[in-house]
Amino acid sequence: MNIAKTLKPKDQLKPKPADENNLGFGRIFTDHMLLMDYQTGKGWHNPRVEPYGPFTLDPAAMIFHYGQEVFEGLKAYRGEGGHVYMFRPAANIERMNRSCDRLCIPALPNEVVLEAMYELIRVEQDWIPRAEGTSLYVRPTIIATEACLGVKTSATYLFYIITGPVGAYYAEGFNPVRIWVEEKYVRAAIGGTGEAKTSGNYASSLKAATEAHEKGFTQVLWLNACDRQSIEEVGTMNIFFKIAGEVITSPLDGSILPGVTRDSVLALCRHWGMNVSERQLTIDDIIAAAKAGTLEEAFGTGTAAVISPVGSIHFKGQDYQVADGQTGALSLKLYDEITGIQLGKKPDPFGWVVKVA
Ligand SMILES: *Cc1c(COP(=O)(O)O)cnc(C)c1O
């Protein structure tokens, strides 16, 4: 499929951010975006790069009413030799297609989408910041666009990718987070949409996150919707525990998001010969390990932070410290290894990195 390009004249490009150490997250967008349309009978068609700008949608567009949407989040890095790298981009597009399946959105042509995404990033490569820890965030999204208030699957969709420079997550060094174990609200249940990256999951998580923030906690630890005991994930990250030498994360049972970072952490820990398990842990197991002094580390994993060390866990009115509230050795090693691979600076034994430019 040919990717049409309509580019802004050079003298109309937006100024790049002056201070790469204050980019924040998700507020600055580049000059162009990628678009592609779907129509029943015609399939996905017309991939094109155009100037970034607002859409015109019918107020009855189905996305506004019934939330038929999926998205992804990945990054492009300015790394070794000044080249542009992406980390496991095909895994994100494959996951997007699994999300599409759950939301009854027609599957994307993976190869076309990857090539079009690389093309957009090459067009925008001057936007990729160079300061340590910074990157270009890439947000593929699909929305249902048919104007219809009947509850049904849309006949038309818009796929788009927007990008923007984002700051170093750890501008002031690792900052172990305080976690609130959520007992009142749940994020997802088996059979629901928990394993899809779809807007409704995030809308329904805001109440718990808001109440946890008001109480002074950074993130919510979600428990299984049925037993209210099994660990699911934390905020918008997967979660790992290291207990008595064993690295443990929740299994992909359908209610948690299958993170690319989660998968990368599992692969690296196995590669290093560690004792690794994908198995169900309960909050009681965690508290017992904390009390016994065997809870060595806990950390979240996700594209934004890569590794987010957990400093303490709050459950039933009590704070349980993890690793003395410090960043553990494994957390640090994983962070260094994954970011090193992402930047093309460390060996890439699994072929995860794609050089885009
Ligand atoms: C995106 C996301 C993750 C992390 O996935 P990565 O592919 O590692 O970025 C974990 N949990 C939720 C709920 C997410 O939305």
XYZ file of C-alpha atoms and ligand atoms in Angstrom:
372
model
C 0.000 0.000 0.000
C 1.379 3.384 -0.967
C 1.600 5.946 1.836
C 0.595 9.390 0.556
C 2.308 12.337 2.205
C 1.072 15.880 2.560
C 3.754 17.734 4.481
C 3.714 21.214 5.945
C 6.024 23.749 4.290
C 9.261 23.995 6.287
C 8.568 27.591 7.328
C 5.257 26.560 8.917
C 6.666 23.864 11.203
C 6.066 24.381 14.924
C 9.039 25.424 17.035
C 10.615 22.441 18.805
C 10.551 22.603 22.635
C 13.459 24.702 23.872
C 13.990 22.786 27.110
C 14.305 19.019 26.716
C 14.431 18.623 30.480
C 10.852 19.872 30.908
C 8.876 17.994 28.279
C 6.430 16.353 30.664
C 4.179 13.679 29.186
C 1.597 13.829 26.429
C 1.108 17.565 26.032
C 3.348 18.394 23.074
C 2.546 17.006 19.621
C 4.570 17.020 16.418
C 3.740 18.559 13.021
C 2.238 15.519 11.322
C 0.056 12.478 11.982
C -0.743 9.268 10.202
C -4.313 8.512 9.153
C -6.018 5.476 7.585
C -9.692 4.771 6.955
C -11.882 1.706 7.190
C -15.188 1.150 5.515
C -17.179 -2.072 5.368
C -16.692 -3.564 1.928
C -13.564 -1.544 1.259
C -11.378 -2.600 4.185
C -8.535 -0.473 5.519
C -7.410 2.009 2.900
C -5.722 5.305 2.180
C -2.840 5.392 4.693
C -1.493 8.922 4.626
C 0.707 11.362 6.490
C -0.906 14.771 6.950
C -0.346 17.901 9.048
C -1.388 17.363 12.707
C -4.779 18.913 13.393
C -8.322 18.481 14.727
C -10.801 16.017 13.244
C -14.351 16.790 12.225
C -16.690 14.079 13.505
C -20.441 13.762 13.521
C -21.843 14.270 17.052
C -23.482 10.854 16.611
C -20.128 9.182 15.831
C -20.226 5.911 17.729
C -16.941 6.485 19.558
C -18.629 9.258 21.569
C -21.460 7.053 22.768
C -20.331 3.476 23.157
C -16.556 3.726 23.418
C -15.580 1.412 20.575
C -11.895 2.327 20.637
C -8.455 0.771 21.028
C -5.038 2.351 21.407
C -1.361 1.569 21.830
C 1.653 3.269 23.381
C 5.260 2.875 22.297
C 8.322 5.023 21.791
C 11.012 5.991 19.288
C 14.464 6.733 20.706
C 17.457 8.686 19.507
C 20.202 6.216 20.308
C 23.617 4.862 19.406
C 25.221 6.577 16.411
C 22.422 9.166 16.277
C 20.073 6.542 14.785
C 16.361 6.218 15.521
C 15.284 3.003 17.222
C 11.991 1.425 18.206
C 11.536 -1.351 20.760
C 9.452 -4.404 19.739
C 7.015 -2.322 17.615
C 5.509 -5.428 15.994
C 4.467 -6.663 19.455
C 2.429 -3.484 19.959
C 0.681 -3.785 16.600
C -0.055 -7.475 17.237
C -1.527 -6.538 20.621
C -3.540 -3.775 18.963
C -5.062 -6.394 16.684
C -5.963 -8.559 19.680
C -7.607 -5.491 21.256
C -9.438 -4.895 17.942
C -10.747 -8.439 17.997
C -12.176 -7.982 21.514
C -13.799 -4.657 20.537
C -15.161 -5.980 17.182
C -12.930 -3.606 15.221
C -11.644 -5.021 11.916
C -8.032 -6.232 12.037
C -5.299 -3.950 10.802
C -2.852 -4.964 8.075
C 0.183 -5.292 10.398
C 2.899 -4.824 7.798
C 1.251 -1.732 6.289
C 0.777 -0.195 9.746
C 4.388 -0.838 10.785
C 5.778 0.607 7.556
C 3.458 3.635 7.796
C 4.464 4.178 11.443
C 8.170 4.083 10.539
C 7.484 6.536 7.716
C 5.741 8.961 10.109
C 8.660 8.715 12.536
C 11.174 9.381 9.756
C 9.149 12.474 8.785
C 9.124 13.654 12.429
C 12.611 12.535 13.428
C 13.837 16.053 14.188
C 11.296 15.991 17.029
C 12.990 13.103 18.815
C 14.649 14.678 21.839
C 18.243 13.835 22.704
C 18.450 14.482 26.446
C 18.956 11.361 28.544
C 15.766 9.430 29.224
C 13.676 11.398 26.715
C 11.945 9.900 23.680
C 9.227 10.380 21.096
C 5.996 8.840 22.365
C 3.892 7.161 19.674
C 0.139 6.734 20.141
C -1.714 4.582 17.562
C -5.499 4.832 18.042
C -8.644 3.525 16.351
C -12.070 5.135 16.771
C -15.539 4.137 15.517
C -16.775 6.951 13.299
C -20.162 5.881 11.923
C -22.972 8.313 12.842
C -25.493 6.003 14.481
C -27.011 5.734 17.949
C -27.903 2.052 17.661
C -25.707 -0.176 19.817
C -23.860 -2.170 17.161
C -20.420 -2.332 15.585
C -19.506 0.684 13.481
C -19.281 0.385 9.697
C -16.461 2.955 9.520
C -13.327 3.550 11.577
C -10.431 5.954 11.669
C -6.943 4.693 12.511
C -4.452 7.387 13.412
C -1.035 7.809 14.987
C 0.025 10.945 16.790
C 3.474 11.447 18.297
C 5.116 13.832 20.719
C 8.367 14.310 22.620
C 8.190 13.145 26.240
C 10.466 13.760 29.181
C 12.640 11.471 31.227
C 10.403 9.593 33.639
C 13.150 9.684 36.246
C 14.499 13.202 35.837
C 15.440 13.200 39.542
C 16.423 9.551 39.799
C 14.306 6.557 40.728
C 11.476 7.482 43.007
C 9.920 4.399 44.652
C 6.140 4.808 44.689
C 3.615 4.372 47.496
C 0.889 1.953 46.497
C -2.700 1.724 47.660
C -4.253 -1.753 47.576
C -7.737 -1.184 46.168
C -10.474 -3.145 47.906
C -13.610 -1.261 46.850
C -13.260 -0.824 43.088
C -12.077 -3.310 40.461
C -10.428 -2.663 37.125
C -11.534 -5.664 35.104
C -12.934 -9.147 35.399
C -12.142 -12.309 33.486
C -14.372 -12.333 30.426
C -14.402 -8.525 30.321
C -12.055 -6.210 28.439
C -9.113 -6.144 30.874
C -6.646 -7.604 28.403
C -7.552 -5.072 25.696
C -6.049 -1.590 25.566
C -9.396 0.159 25.247
C -10.583 3.496 26.611
C -13.341 2.155 28.869
C -10.836 0.389 31.131
C -9.162 3.720 31.866
C -12.375 5.682 32.335
C -13.495 3.156 34.933
C -10.150 3.303 36.770
C -10.212 7.066 37.410
C -12.356 6.938 40.545
C -9.991 4.620 42.396
C -6.930 6.562 41.209
C -8.469 9.877 42.305
C -9.340 8.590 45.769
C -5.867 7.034 46.165
C -4.205 10.334 45.144
C -6.330 12.200 47.687
C -4.976 9.845 50.339
C -1.393 10.501 49.203
C -0.719 7.384 47.129
C 0.806 7.341 43.661
C -0.748 4.185 42.230
C -3.505 1.682 42.827
C -2.798 -2.033 43.140
C -5.741 -3.850 41.575
C -7.053 -7.106 42.986
C -8.971 -9.818 41.160
C -12.641 -8.846 40.758
C -13.970 -12.204 41.972
C -11.748 -13.268 44.862
C -10.554 -9.743 45.879
C -7.280 -11.390 46.888
C -5.235 -12.229 43.779
C -2.848 -9.545 42.530
C -3.661 -8.183 39.056
C -1.613 -5.105 38.117
C -0.763 -1.638 39.370
C -2.199 1.536 37.835
C -1.403 1.147 34.149
C 1.555 -1.145 34.706
C 2.090 -4.842 35.222
C 3.557 -5.787 38.573
C 6.435 -7.998 39.649
C 7.501 -9.190 43.089
C 10.785 -10.765 44.119
C 10.143 -13.019 47.091
C 12.931 -15.175 48.557
C 14.809 -15.068 45.253
C 11.805 -15.931 43.041
C 10.658 -13.350 40.485
C 6.859 -13.551 40.267
C 4.238 -11.818 38.125
C 0.515 -12.456 37.606
C -0.371 -14.874 34.786
C -2.147 -13.585 31.666
C -5.549 -14.896 32.649
C -7.619 -12.445 30.581
C -8.143 -9.617 33.039
C -4.685 -7.991 32.918
C -2.981 -6.184 30.083
C -0.270 -8.293 28.430
C 2.537 -5.732 28.663
C 5.438 -5.731 26.219
C 7.682 -4.589 29.077
C 6.343 -7.448 31.249
C 7.252 -9.921 28.531
C 10.709 -8.343 28.121
C 11.375 -8.528 31.880
C 10.362 -12.205 31.944
C 12.637 -12.962 28.969
C 15.629 -11.163 30.506
C 15.216 -12.737 33.958
C 14.984 -16.207 32.355
C 18.004 -15.373 30.168
C 19.910 -14.497 33.347
C 19.001 -17.894 34.827
C 16.758 -16.495 37.539
C 13.897 -18.385 39.132
C 10.899 -16.852 37.318
C 7.188 -17.663 37.733
C 3.988 -16.443 36.157
C 1.662 -17.453 38.937
C -1.146 -16.125 41.056
C -0.091 -14.325 44.231
C -2.566 -13.028 46.783
C -2.295 -9.829 48.773
C -2.065 -12.042 51.871
C 1.038 -13.739 50.344
C 2.611 -10.303 49.828
C 1.853 -9.108 53.347
C 3.142 -12.389 54.813
C 6.385 -12.029 52.801
C 6.741 -8.406 53.922
C 6.310 -9.473 57.554
C 8.737 -12.382 57.157
C 11.355 -10.148 55.542
C 11.380 -12.150 52.267
C 9.714 -9.456 50.102
C 12.933 -8.354 48.432
C 11.559 -6.120 45.667
C 8.377 -5.009 43.949
C 8.214 -3.020 40.736
C 5.762 -2.019 38.023
C 6.586 -2.421 34.328
C 5.344 -0.361 31.383
C 6.524 1.587 28.362
C 6.367 4.985 30.071
C 8.566 4.281 33.115
C 10.099 0.944 32.000
C 10.585 -0.074 35.656
C 8.804 1.671 38.523
C 10.070 0.529 41.940
C 7.473 0.143 44.681
C 8.568 1.645 47.998
C 5.595 0.688 50.135
C 2.252 -1.092 49.972
C -0.741 0.137 51.955
C -3.326 -2.477 52.911
C -6.120 -2.288 55.499
C -4.755 0.804 57.214
C -1.171 -0.366 57.378
C 1.969 0.541 55.393
C 4.330 -2.287 54.451
C 7.794 -1.209 53.325
C 9.448 -2.919 50.373
C 13.263 -3.036 50.145
C 13.488 -0.341 52.861
C 11.712 2.029 50.485
C 14.783 1.985 48.222
C 15.236 0.861 44.616
C 16.196 -2.816 44.527
C 19.180 -4.257 42.668
C 17.051 -6.202 40.169
C 14.888 -3.143 39.415
C 17.997 -1.142 38.657
C 19.604 -3.889 36.577
C 16.453 -4.364 34.488
C 16.090 -0.631 33.942
C 19.705 -0.309 32.776
C 19.504 -3.372 30.552
C 16.190 -2.511 28.857
C 17.008 1.168 28.294
C 20.481 0.140 27.027
C 18.905 -2.230 24.494
C 16.308 0.381 23.481
C 19.049 2.874 22.656
C 21.114 0.362 20.673
C 23.853 0.604 23.317
C 23.663 -2.937 24.714
C 23.600 -6.287 22.906
C 20.108 -7.220 21.741
C 20.012 -11.032 22.144
C 16.308 -11.282 21.308
C 16.278 -9.027 18.210
C 13.913 -6.560 19.872
C 15.221 -3.351 18.351
C 14.267 -1.951 14.943
C 16.467 0.747 13.435
C 14.003 3.132 11.785
C 16.430 5.817 10.584
C -0.180 -0.333 28.530
C -0.458 -0.993 29.831
C 0.494 -1.782 30.512
C 1.929 -1.874 30.095
O 2.124 -2.360 28.802
P 3.513 -2.089 28.058
O 3.311 -2.794 26.760
O 4.573 -2.707 28.882
O 3.657 -0.618 27.929
C 0.090 -2.452 31.653
N -1.166 -2.331 32.143
C -2.089 -1.560 31.542
C -3.451 -1.479 32.128
C -1.766 -0.859 30.371
O -2.666 -0.083 29.796
